[in-house]
mmCIF file of C-alpha atoms in Angstrom:
data_model
loop_
_atom_site.group_PDB
_atom_site.id
_atom_site.type_symbol
_atom_site.label_atom_id
_atom_site.label_comp_id
_atom_site.label_asym_id
_atom_site.label_seq_id
_atom_site.Cartn_x
_atom_site.Cartn_y
_atom_site.Cartn_z
ATOM 1 C CA MET W 1 -76.592 -40.788 96.793
ATOM 2 C CA SER W 2 -75.326 -37.262 96.219
ATOM 3 C CA PRO W 3 -71.608 -36.631 96.747
ATOM 4 C CA ASP W 4 -70.425 -34.539 99.679
ATOM 5 C CA ARG W 5 -67.381 -32.329 100.171
ATOM 6 C CA SER W 6 -65.166 -35.347 100.878
ATOM 7 C CA ALA W 7 -65.818 -36.890 97.463
ATOM 8 C CA PRO W 8 -63.091 -36.640 94.788
ATOM 9 C CA PRO W 9 -63.320 -33.733 92.318
ATOM 10 C CA GLU W 10 -64.663 -35.803 89.453
ATOM 11 C CA LYS W 11 -67.606 -36.899 91.613
ATOM 12 C CA ARG W 12 -68.508 -33.349 92.682
ATOM 13 C CA VAL W 13 -67.809 -31.173 89.650
ATOM 14 C CA SER W 14 -70.985 -31.900 87.646
ATOM 15 C CA LEU W 15 -73.213 -31.057 90.625
ATOM 16 C CA ILE W 16 -71.165 -27.920 91.315
ATOM 17 C CA LEU W 17 -71.652 -26.731 87.732
ATOM 18 C CA ARG W 18 -75.385 -27.483 87.771
ATOM 19 C CA ARG W 19 -75.868 -25.424 90.916
ATOM 20 C CA PHE W 20 -73.749 -22.556 89.576
ATOM 21 C CA LYS W 21 -75.836 -22.509 86.384
ATOM 22 C CA ARG W 22 -79.027 -22.211 88.416
ATOM 23 C CA ARG W 23 -77.542 -19.517 90.655
ATOM 24 C CA PHE W 24 -75.922 -17.524 87.835
ATOM 25 C CA PRO W 25 -78.064 -18.180 84.737
ATOM 26 C CA ASN W 26 -76.784 -15.041 83.014
ATOM 27 C CA ALA W 27 -73.096 -15.570 83.702
ATOM 28 C CA ARG W 28 -71.067 -14.254 80.811
ATOM 29 C CA ILE W 29 -67.893 -12.374 80.132
ATOM 30 C CA ALA W 30 -68.092 -8.850 81.574
ATOM 31 C CA LEU W 31 -66.114 -7.293 78.726
ATOM 32 C CA GLU W 32 -68.275 -5.587 76.105
ATOM 33 C CA PHE W 33 -67.654 -6.198 72.407
ATOM 34 C CA ASN W 34 -69.512 -6.724 69.136
ATOM 35 C CA THR W 35 -66.915 -8.248 66.826
ATOM 36 C CA PRO W 36 -64.119 -10.833 67.111
ATOM 37 C CA LEU W 37 -61.490 -8.098 66.823
ATOM 38 C CA GLU W 38 -63.122 -6.125 69.630
ATOM 39 C CA CYS W 39 -63.153 -9.267 71.787
ATOM 40 C CA VAL W 40 -59.417 -9.794 71.299
ATOM 41 C CA VAL W 41 -58.592 -6.131 71.922
ATOM 42 C CA ALA W 42 -60.750 -5.888 75.045
ATOM 43 C CA THR W 43 -59.242 -9.071 76.486
ATOM 44 C CA VAL W 44 -55.698 -7.833 75.865
ATOM 45 C CA LEU W 45 -56.536 -4.504 77.515
ATOM 46 C CA SER W 46 -58.019 -6.267 80.553
ATOM 47 C CA ALA W 47 -54.610 -7.563 81.666
ATOM 48 C CA GLN W 48 -53.703 -5.882 84.971
ATOM 49 C CA SER W 49 -56.911 -3.847 84.733
ATOM 50 C CA THR W 50 -60.602 -4.262 85.521
ATOM 51 C CA ASP W 51 -63.358 -5.176 83.096
ATOM 52 C CA ALA W 52 -65.366 -2.099 84.127
ATOM 53 C CA LEU W 53 -62.479 0.238 83.341
ATOM 54 C CA VAL W 54 -61.764 -1.479 80.028
ATOM 55 C CA ASN W 55 -65.432 -1.137 79.042
ATOM 56 C CA GLU W 56 -65.255 2.594 79.704
ATOM 57 C CA VAL W 57 -62.181 2.904 77.487
ATOM 58 C CA THR W 58 -63.550 0.765 74.660
ATOM 59 C CA LYS W 59 -66.782 2.775 74.407
ATOM 60 C CA THR W 60 -64.841 5.369 72.447
ATOM 61 C CA LEU W 61 -61.934 3.187 71.316
ATOM 62 C CA PHE W 62 -64.110 0.860 69.249
ATOM 63 C CA ARG W 63 -65.762 3.764 67.456
ATOM 64 C CA LYS W 64 -62.344 4.975 66.341
ATOM 65 C CA TYR W 65 -60.644 1.643 65.641
ATOM 66 C CA ARG W 66 -62.818 -0.747 63.625
ATOM 67 C CA ARG W 67 -60.257 -2.748 61.622
ATOM 68 C CA PRO W 68 -56.719 -4.014 62.237
ATOM 69 C CA GLU W 69 -55.512 -1.339 59.826
ATOM 70 C CA ASP W 70 -56.896 1.384 62.092
ATOM 71 C CA TYR W 71 -54.548 0.420 64.942
ATOM 72 C CA LEU W 72 -51.599 0.859 62.572
ATOM 73 C CA ALA W 73 -52.798 4.044 60.887
ATOM 74 C CA VAL W 74 -52.309 6.337 63.884
ATOM 75 C CA PRO W 75 -49.043 7.325 65.558
ATOM 76 C CA GLU W 76 -48.048 4.976 68.368
ATOM 77 C CA GLU W 77 -48.307 7.837 70.861
ATOM 78 C CA GLU W 78 -51.935 8.455 69.875
ATOM 79 C CA LEU W 79 -52.926 4.850 70.521
ATOM 80 C CA GLN W 80 -51.059 4.959 73.836
ATOM 81 C CA GLU W 81 -53.109 7.956 74.865
ATOM 82 C CA ASP W 82 -56.354 6.286 73.806
ATOM 83 C CA ILE W 83 -55.746 3.234 76.039
ATOM 84 C CA HIS W 84 -53.732 4.991 78.770
ATOM 85 C CA ALA W 85 -56.354 4.473 81.476
ATOM 86 C CA THR W 86 -56.097 0.657 81.300
ATOM 87 C CA GLY W 87 -52.476 0.706 82.520
ATOM 88 C CA PHE W 88 -49.322 -0.686 80.922
ATOM 89 C CA PHE W 89 -50.337 1.348 77.894
ATOM 90 C CA ARG W 90 -46.950 1.152 76.174
ATOM 91 C CA GLN W 91 -46.824 -2.644 76.302
ATOM 92 C CA LYS W 92 -50.486 -2.928 75.327
ATOM 93 C CA THR W 93 -49.989 -0.548 72.405
ATOM 94 C CA LYS W 94 -47.130 -2.707 71.190
ATOM 95 C CA ALA W 95 -49.327 -5.804 71.511
ATOM 96 C CA LEU W 96 -52.312 -4.233 69.714
ATOM 97 C CA ARG W 97 -50.196 -2.999 66.834
ATOM 98 C CA GLY W 98 -48.360 -6.312 66.638
ATOM 99 C CA LEU W 99 -51.496 -8.447 66.608
ATOM 100 C CA SER W 100 -53.092 -6.106 64.063
ATOM 101 C CA GLN W 101 -50.125 -6.520 61.725
ATOM 102 C CA THR W 102 -50.189 -10.297 62.179
ATOM 103 C CA LEU W 103 -53.922 -10.428 61.444
ATOM 104 C CA ILE W 104 -53.319 -8.517 58.202
ATOM 105 C CA ASP W 105 -50.239 -10.493 57.150
ATOM 106 C CA ASP W 106 -51.281 -14.006 58.129
ATOM 107 C CA PHE W 107 -55.070 -14.125 58.503
ATOM 108 C CA ASP W 108 -56.493 -11.744 55.879
ATOM 109 C CA GLY W 109 -57.485 -9.330 58.621
ATOM 110 C CA GLU W 110 -59.766 -11.847 60.358
ATOM 111 C CA VAL W 111 -59.389 -13.192 63.917
ATOM 112 C CA PRO W 112 -58.517 -16.919 63.726
ATOM 113 C CA LYS W 113 -60.626 -19.484 65.557
ATOM 114 C CA THR W 114 -58.167 -22.113 66.823
ATOM 115 C CA ILE W 115 -55.954 -21.845 69.893
ATOM 116 C CA ALA W 116 -52.855 -22.701 67.861
ATOM 117 C CA GLU W 117 -53.511 -19.732 65.580
ATOM 118 C CA LEU W 118 -54.706 -17.328 68.265
ATOM 119 C CA ILE W 119 -51.537 -17.681 70.324
ATOM 120 C CA LYS W 120 -49.517 -16.601 67.301
ATOM 121 C CA LEU W 121 -50.923 -13.102 67.810
ATOM 122 C CA PRO W 122 -48.666 -10.765 69.845
ATOM 123 C CA GLY W 123 -50.104 -10.222 73.323
ATOM 124 C CA VAL W 124 -52.287 -13.338 73.128
ATOM 125 C CA ALA W 125 -51.220 -16.255 75.323
ATOM 126 C CA ARG W 126 -53.273 -19.271 76.388
ATOM 127 C CA LYS W 127 -55.631 -17.542 78.810
ATOM 128 C CA THR W 128 -56.546 -14.809 76.352
ATOM 129 C CA ALA W 129 -56.895 -17.346 73.535
ATOM 130 C CA ASN W 130 -59.173 -19.529 75.662
ATOM 131 C CA ILE W 131 -61.356 -16.543 76.574
ATOM 132 C CA VAL W 132 -61.667 -15.426 72.958
ATOM 133 C CA GLN W 133 -62.446 -18.888 71.596
ATOM 134 C CA ALA W 134 -64.910 -19.812 74.366
ATOM 135 C CA ASN W 135 -66.887 -16.602 73.948
ATOM 136 C CA LEU W 136 -66.843 -16.376 70.164
ATOM 137 C CA TRP W 137 -66.720 -19.953 68.945
ATOM 138 C CA PRO W 138 -67.742 -22.478 71.648
ATOM 139 C CA GLU W 139 -68.506 -25.091 68.984
ATOM 140 C CA VAL W 140 -64.958 -24.792 67.645
ATOM 141 C CA GLN W 141 -63.631 -25.156 71.185
ATOM 142 C CA LYS W 142 -65.344 -28.527 71.582
ATOM 143 C CA LYS W 143 -63.360 -29.890 68.626
ATOM 144 C CA ASP W 144 -60.079 -28.024 69.091
ATOM 145 C CA PRO W 145 -57.382 -30.354 70.499
ATOM 146 C CA ASP W 146 -55.519 -27.346 71.907
ATOM 147 C CA ALA W 147 -58.519 -25.800 73.679
ATOM 148 C CA GLY W 148 -58.582 -25.368 77.432
ATOM 149 C CA VAL W 149 -60.051 -23.425 80.350
ATOM 150 C CA ALA W 150 -59.167 -19.789 80.985
ATOM 151 C CA VAL W 151 -57.878 -19.384 84.551
ATOM 152 C CA ASP W 152 -57.802 -15.916 86.102
ATOM 153 C CA THR W 153 -57.547 -14.929 89.764
ATOM 154 C CA HIS W 154 -61.214 -15.725 90.476
ATOM 155 C CA VAL W 155 -61.143 -19.086 88.709
ATOM 156 C CA GLY W 156 -57.937 -20.051 90.485
ATOM 157 C CA ARG W 157 -59.301 -19.105 93.906
ATOM 158 C CA VAL W 158 -62.612 -20.940 93.432
ATOM 159 C CA ALA W 159 -60.904 -24.040 92.031
ATOM 160 C CA VAL W 160 -58.542 -24.185 95.009
ATOM 161 C CA ARG W 161 -61.270 -23.671 97.606
ATOM 162 C CA LEU W 162 -63.458 -26.329 95.994
ATOM 163 C CA GLY W 163 -60.574 -28.775 95.986
ATOM 164 C CA LEU W 164 -60.685 -29.186 92.207
ATOM 165 C CA THR W 165 -56.914 -28.747 92.075
ATOM 166 C CA THR W 166 -53.999 -29.580 94.338
ATOM 167 C CA HIS W 167 -52.005 -26.568 93.156
ATOM 168 C CA GLY W 168 -51.762 -23.019 94.472
ATOM 169 C CA PRO W 169 -54.096 -20.251 93.195
ATOM 170 C CA LYS W 170 -51.308 -18.573 91.220
ATOM 171 C CA GLU W 171 -50.375 -21.718 89.284
ATOM 172 C CA ALA W 172 -52.756 -21.019 86.408
ATOM 173 C CA VAL W 173 -51.308 -23.512 83.935
ATOM 174 C CA LYS W 174 -51.466 -26.395 86.419
ATOM 175 C CA ILE W 175 -54.968 -25.414 87.576
ATOM 176 C CA GLU W 176 -56.088 -25.361 83.947
ATOM 177 C CA ARG W 177 -54.825 -28.918 83.475
ATOM 178 C CA ASP W 178 -56.591 -30.083 86.630
ATOM 179 C CA LEU W 179 -59.887 -28.498 85.553
ATOM 180 C CA MET W 180 -59.578 -29.984 82.070
ATOM 181 C CA ALA W 181 -59.109 -33.400 83.662
ATOM 182 C CA VAL W 182 -62.323 -33.295 85.735
ATOM 183 C CA VAL W 183 -64.679 -31.004 83.792
ATOM 184 C CA PRO W 184 -66.338 -32.501 80.685
ATOM 185 C CA LYS W 185 -65.077 -30.715 77.581
ATOM 186 C CA ARG W 186 -68.610 -29.728 76.604
ATOM 187 C CA GLU W 187 -68.640 -27.538 79.738
ATOM 188 C CA TRP W 188 -65.273 -25.840 79.279
ATOM 189 C CA HIS W 189 -66.781 -22.763 77.628
ATOM 190 C CA VAL W 190 -68.931 -21.978 80.701
ATOM 191 C CA VAL W 191 -66.565 -22.872 83.551
ATOM 192 C CA THR W 192 -64.623 -19.610 83.487
ATOM 193 C CA ASP W 193 -67.685 -17.337 83.477
ATOM 194 C CA LEU W 194 -69.435 -19.343 86.227
ATOM 195 C CA PHE W 195 -66.370 -19.425 88.476
ATOM 196 C CA ILE W 196 -65.716 -15.706 87.952
ATOM 197 C CA GLU W 197 -69.320 -14.873 88.831
ATOM 198 C CA HIS W 198 -69.159 -17.027 91.964
ATOM 199 C CA GLY W 199 -65.778 -15.576 92.891
ATOM 200 C CA ARG W 200 -66.975 -12.005 92.573
ATOM 201 C CA LYS W 201 -70.343 -12.352 94.266
ATOM 202 C CA VAL W 202 -69.826 -15.084 96.864
ATOM 203 C CA CYS W 203 -66.336 -16.544 97.142
ATOM 204 C CA ASP W 204 -64.478 -13.361 98.062
ATOM 205 C CA ALA W 205 -60.748 -13.663 98.629
ATOM 206 C CA LYS W 206 -60.833 -12.138 102.121
ATOM 207 C CA ARG W 207 -64.324 -12.950 103.300
ATOM 208 C CA PRO W 208 -66.082 -15.807 101.471
ATOM 209 C CA LEU W 209 -69.849 -15.795 102.015
ATOM 210 C CA CYS W 210 -70.087 -19.484 102.824
ATOM 211 C CA GLU W 211 -73.488 -18.977 104.433
ATOM 212 C CA ASP W 212 -74.815 -17.849 101.041
ATOM 213 C CA CYS W 213 -72.986 -20.439 98.913
ATOM 214 C CA VAL W 214 -74.972 -22.927 96.814
ATOM 215 C CA VAL W 215 -72.125 -25.442 96.928
ATOM 216 C CA GLU W 216 -71.234 -25.067 100.610
ATOM 217 C CA ASP W 217 -71.980 -28.742 101.263
ATOM 218 C CA LEU W 218 -69.615 -29.691 98.411
ATOM 219 C CA CYS W 219 -66.783 -27.380 99.467
ATOM 220 C CA PRO W 220 -63.801 -28.665 101.493
ATOM 221 C CA SER W 221 -62.990 -25.051 102.456
ATOM 222 C CA SER W 222 -66.363 -24.247 104.040
ATOM 223 C CA GLN W 223 -66.066 -21.745 106.865
ATOM 224 C CA GLU W 224 -69.602 -22.676 107.905
ATOM 225 C CA ALA W 225 -68.313 -26.164 108.641
ATOM 226 C CA GLY W 226 -65.221 -24.813 110.404
ATOM 227 C CA LEU W 227 -62.815 -26.175 107.808
ATOM 228 C CA THR W 228 -59.427 -24.832 106.725
ATOM 229 C CA ASP W 229 -59.607 -22.356 103.852
ATOM 230 C CA LEU W 230 -57.528 -24.127 101.201
ATOM 231 C CA TYR W 231 -57.046 -20.844 99.334
ATOM 232 C CA ARG W 232 -55.502 -19.055 102.305
ATOM 233 C CA ALA W 233 -53.530 -22.149 103.283
ATOM 234 C CA ALA W 234 -51.959 -22.156 99.830
ATOM 235 C CA GLY W 235 -51.157 -18.432 99.976
ATOM 236 C CA PRO W 236 -47.659 -17.022 99.482
ATOM 237 C CA LYS W 237 -45.179 -17.616 102.272
ATOM 238 C CA LYS W 238 -43.481 -14.680 103.933
ATOM 239 C CA THR W 239 -40.012 -13.982 102.652
ATOM 240 C CA THR W 240 -37.024 -12.055 103.870
ATOM 241 C CA ALA W 241 -35.628 -11.531 100.388
ATOM 242 C CA VAL W 242 -34.255 -8.105 99.544
ATOM 243 C CA LYS W 243 -37.002 -5.837 98.258
ATOM 244 C CA LYS W 244 -36.876 -5.280 94.509
ATOM 245 C CA THR W 245 -36.311 -1.858 93.081
ATOM 246 C CA SER W 246 -39.243 -0.181 91.392
ATOM 247 C CA ARG W 247 -37.545 -0.753 88.032
ATOM 248 C CA SER W 248 -37.199 -4.485 88.719
ATOM 249 C CA GLN W 249 -40.812 -4.674 89.819
ATOM 250 C CA GLU W 250 -41.929 -2.932 86.659
ATOM 251 C CA SER W 251 -39.851 -5.289 84.511
ATOM 252 C CA SER W 252 -41.271 -8.338 86.274
ATOM 253 C CA ARG W 253 -44.864 -7.143 85.928
ATOM 254 C CA VAL W 254 -44.366 -6.325 82.257
ATOM 255 C CA LYS W 255 -43.074 -9.814 81.567
ATOM 256 C CA GLY W 256 -46.126 -11.228 83.298
ATOM 257 C CA LEU W 257 -48.374 -8.929 81.293
ATOM 258 C CA GLU W 258 -46.870 -9.972 77.983
ATOM 259 C CA ALA W 259 -47.103 -13.652 78.912
ATOM 260 C CA GLU W 260 -50.746 -13.392 79.924
ATOM 261 C CA GLY W 261 -51.755 -10.853 82.522
ATOM 262 C CA GLU W 262 -54.118 -11.201 85.474
ATOM 263 C CA LYS W 263 -57.742 -10.131 85.337
ATOM 264 C CA THR W 264 -59.376 -8.697 88.387
#
């Protein structure tokens, strides 16, 4: 007997993934790259930006910067100008130059394959490391004890709506742990891309297309069934706190960017 939406996550997740694979057979990372270094750079640039915008920037960026040494050979202001359109260009320039220097000093100019090594690169935290490893070296991921599941805004929203986590959509680290607990490790490298595809095309934040959802019967947030949207229910509570100054907001966002950054 097939599980329904009331079944626990571990009973539903395999069927959810099978249906997503049939619905989105070409699901893959939207960022465009040809080398491991380009993958790392594009992922770092995607923080607080969109994949489409990053792809526009990297069309010319990757022709100019081919090796870690290239990111260090130009004045900092020149690199800032080259990536300006992606936002937070000063912080991202610092990250790109820092990770380039670390690659040269510690990894012979090559992008490392393990999570433990990837997170040693400036600007690369767990989400970025998971994205890079899953897309470049899925076989390494299966054996890496530190590997995990990259959780962005789409993945968090879909996981919450499907009841695969008991945490809020912004609690990426806790959602990652919950997904790792119910998704077989052999599937970790596809979960992020499948959830992002579903989140973008069907499970919209404001208006989920439940009537066009292949897992509607497995979803405890189904609007077709008149159920409570777990994503909206877990949304931020209103606050009467004093509004931050623009400088404080900028500082807070920069810290979030350096820690990981949100993809849209």
